[in-house]
mmCIF file of C-alpha atoms in Angstrom:
data_model
loop_
_atom_site.group_PDB
_atom_site.id
_atom_site.type_symbol
_atom_site.label_atom_id
_atom_site.label_comp_id
_atom_site.label_asym_id
_atom_site.label_seq_id
_atom_site.Cartn_x
_atom_site.Cartn_y
_atom_site.Cartn_z
ATOM 1 C CA MET A 43 34.120 4.325 -43.325
ATOM 2 C CA ARG A 44 31.172 5.783 -41.358
ATOM 3 C CA TRP A 45 28.622 4.565 -43.519
ATOM 4 C CA LEU A 46 29.945 0.830 -42.990
ATOM 5 C CA THR A 47 29.410 1.687 -38.940
ATOM 6 C CA LEU A 48 26.309 2.968 -39.770
ATOM 7 C CA LEU A 49 25.375 -0.120 -41.627
ATOM 8 C CA PHE A 50 26.636 -2.493 -38.628
ATOM 9 C CA ILE A 51 24.426 -0.327 -36.300
ATOM 10 C CA LEU A 52 20.919 -0.527 -38.389
ATOM 11 C CA LEU A 53 21.439 -4.123 -39.080
ATOM 12 C CA PRO A 54 19.041 -6.115 -36.552
ATOM 13 C CA ALA A 55 20.545 -8.793 -34.007
ATOM 14 C CA THR A 56 19.079 -11.370 -35.623
ATOM 15 C CA ALA A 57 21.258 -10.894 -38.853
ATOM 16 C CA TRP A 58 24.251 -12.720 -36.527
ATOM 17 C CA SER A 59 22.718 -14.695 -33.611
ATOM 18 C CA SER A 60 20.766 -17.989 -33.091
ATOM 19 C CA ILE A 61 16.948 -18.204 -33.471
ATOM 20 C CA GLY A 62 17.555 -21.626 -32.612
ATOM 21 C CA THR A 63 19.567 -25.247 -32.523
ATOM 22 C CA ILE A 64 19.283 -28.431 -33.864
ATOM 23 C CA SER A 65 18.470 -30.536 -30.723
ATOM 24 C CA GLU A 66 18.007 -33.981 -32.319
ATOM 25 C CA PHE A 67 19.948 -35.426 -35.444
ATOM 26 C CA SER A 68 20.751 -38.852 -36.920
ATOM 27 C CA GLY A 69 21.891 -39.663 -40.083
ATOM 28 C CA SER A 70 23.197 -37.219 -42.869
ATOM 29 C CA GLY A 71 21.971 -33.783 -43.094
ATOM 30 C CA VAL A 72 23.473 -30.119 -43.322
ATOM 31 C CA LEU A 73 22.469 -26.549 -42.650
ATOM 32 C CA GLU A 74 23.048 -24.401 -45.761
ATOM 33 C CA ARG A 75 24.063 -20.722 -44.795
ATOM 34 C CA ASP A 76 24.636 -18.177 -47.426
ATOM 35 C CA SER A 77 27.231 -19.635 -49.571
ATOM 36 C CA ASN A 78 28.513 -22.381 -46.603
ATOM 37 C CA THR A 79 27.127 -25.577 -45.880
ATOM 38 C CA ILE A 80 27.245 -26.771 -41.936
ATOM 39 C CA ASP A 81 27.100 -30.415 -40.889
ATOM 40 C CA GLY A 82 24.011 -30.996 -39.197
ATOM 41 C CA ALA A 83 24.748 -31.996 -35.383
ATOM 42 C CA VAL A 84 23.359 -31.391 -31.744
ATOM 43 C CA ASP A 85 23.686 -28.280 -30.484
ATOM 44 C CA VAL A 86 24.355 -26.313 -33.757
ATOM 45 C CA GLY A 87 23.004 -22.970 -33.757
ATOM 46 C CA VAL A 88 20.270 -22.006 -36.655
ATOM 47 C CA GLN A 89 20.020 -18.775 -38.021
ATOM 48 C CA SER A 90 17.402 -16.926 -40.257
ATOM 49 C CA MET A 91 17.567 -17.966 -43.646
ATOM 50 C CA ASP A 92 19.159 -20.923 -42.921
ATOM 51 C CA THR A 93 18.029 -23.972 -45.264
ATOM 52 C CA ALA A 94 17.659 -27.051 -43.438
ATOM 53 C CA VAL A 95 18.555 -30.285 -45.959
ATOM 54 C CA THR A 96 18.015 -33.934 -44.951
ATOM 55 C CA ALA A 97 19.230 -36.873 -47.730
ATOM 56 C CA LYS A 98 18.964 -40.029 -45.433
ATOM 57 C CA GLY A 99 18.448 -38.312 -41.801
ATOM 58 C CA ARG A 100 16.534 -36.539 -39.618
ATOM 59 C CA MET A 101 16.755 -33.377 -37.740
ATOM 60 C CA ARG A 102 14.480 -31.688 -34.959
ATOM 61 C CA ILE A 103 15.235 -27.876 -34.880
ATOM 62 C CA ASP A 104 14.100 -25.870 -31.294
ATOM 63 C CA PHE A 105 13.477 -22.422 -31.776
ATOM 64 C CA ILE A 106 13.901 -19.573 -29.262
ATOM 65 C CA ASP A 107 9.922 -19.331 -28.991
ATOM 66 C CA ASP A 108 9.679 -22.764 -28.189
ATOM 67 C CA THR A 109 8.418 -23.536 -31.524
ATOM 68 C CA ARG A 110 9.922 -27.413 -33.059
ATOM 69 C CA VAL A 111 9.961 -28.541 -36.187
ATOM 70 C CA ASP A 112 10.880 -32.232 -36.769
ATOM 71 C CA ILE A 113 12.754 -32.741 -40.426
ATOM 72 C CA THR A 114 12.352 -36.146 -42.211
ATOM 73 C CA GLU A 115 14.184 -37.931 -44.539
ATOM 74 C CA HIS A 116 14.840 -36.285 -48.403
ATOM 75 C CA SER A 117 13.471 -32.859 -46.948
ATOM 76 C CA ARG A 118 14.488 -29.029 -47.595
ATOM 77 C CA LEU A 119 12.979 -26.452 -45.150
ATOM 78 C CA ILE A 120 13.756 -22.758 -45.835
ATOM 79 C CA ILE A 121 13.854 -20.565 -42.648
ATOM 80 C CA ASP A 122 13.007 -17.353 -43.966
ATOM 81 C CA GLU A 123 10.974 -15.192 -41.283
ATOM 82 C CA PHE A 124 11.444 -15.620 -37.568
#
């Protein structure tokens, strides 16, 4: 049990926290996180290692460092490093 506690202490805070949010959304799109699919919507939190996928939709992600990404229709963006 001690090693599990140590693992949680050593993991960076960004492993659980949002690094940005979806600030604009229209049409259809999702965030893929681990093996889960999260419906795209304004104010949904984005985490490191998420994949933003649009079909007939668009989304804008605003990151905490003031970077902005606009994703157009039929796109896939892997957020692998922040």
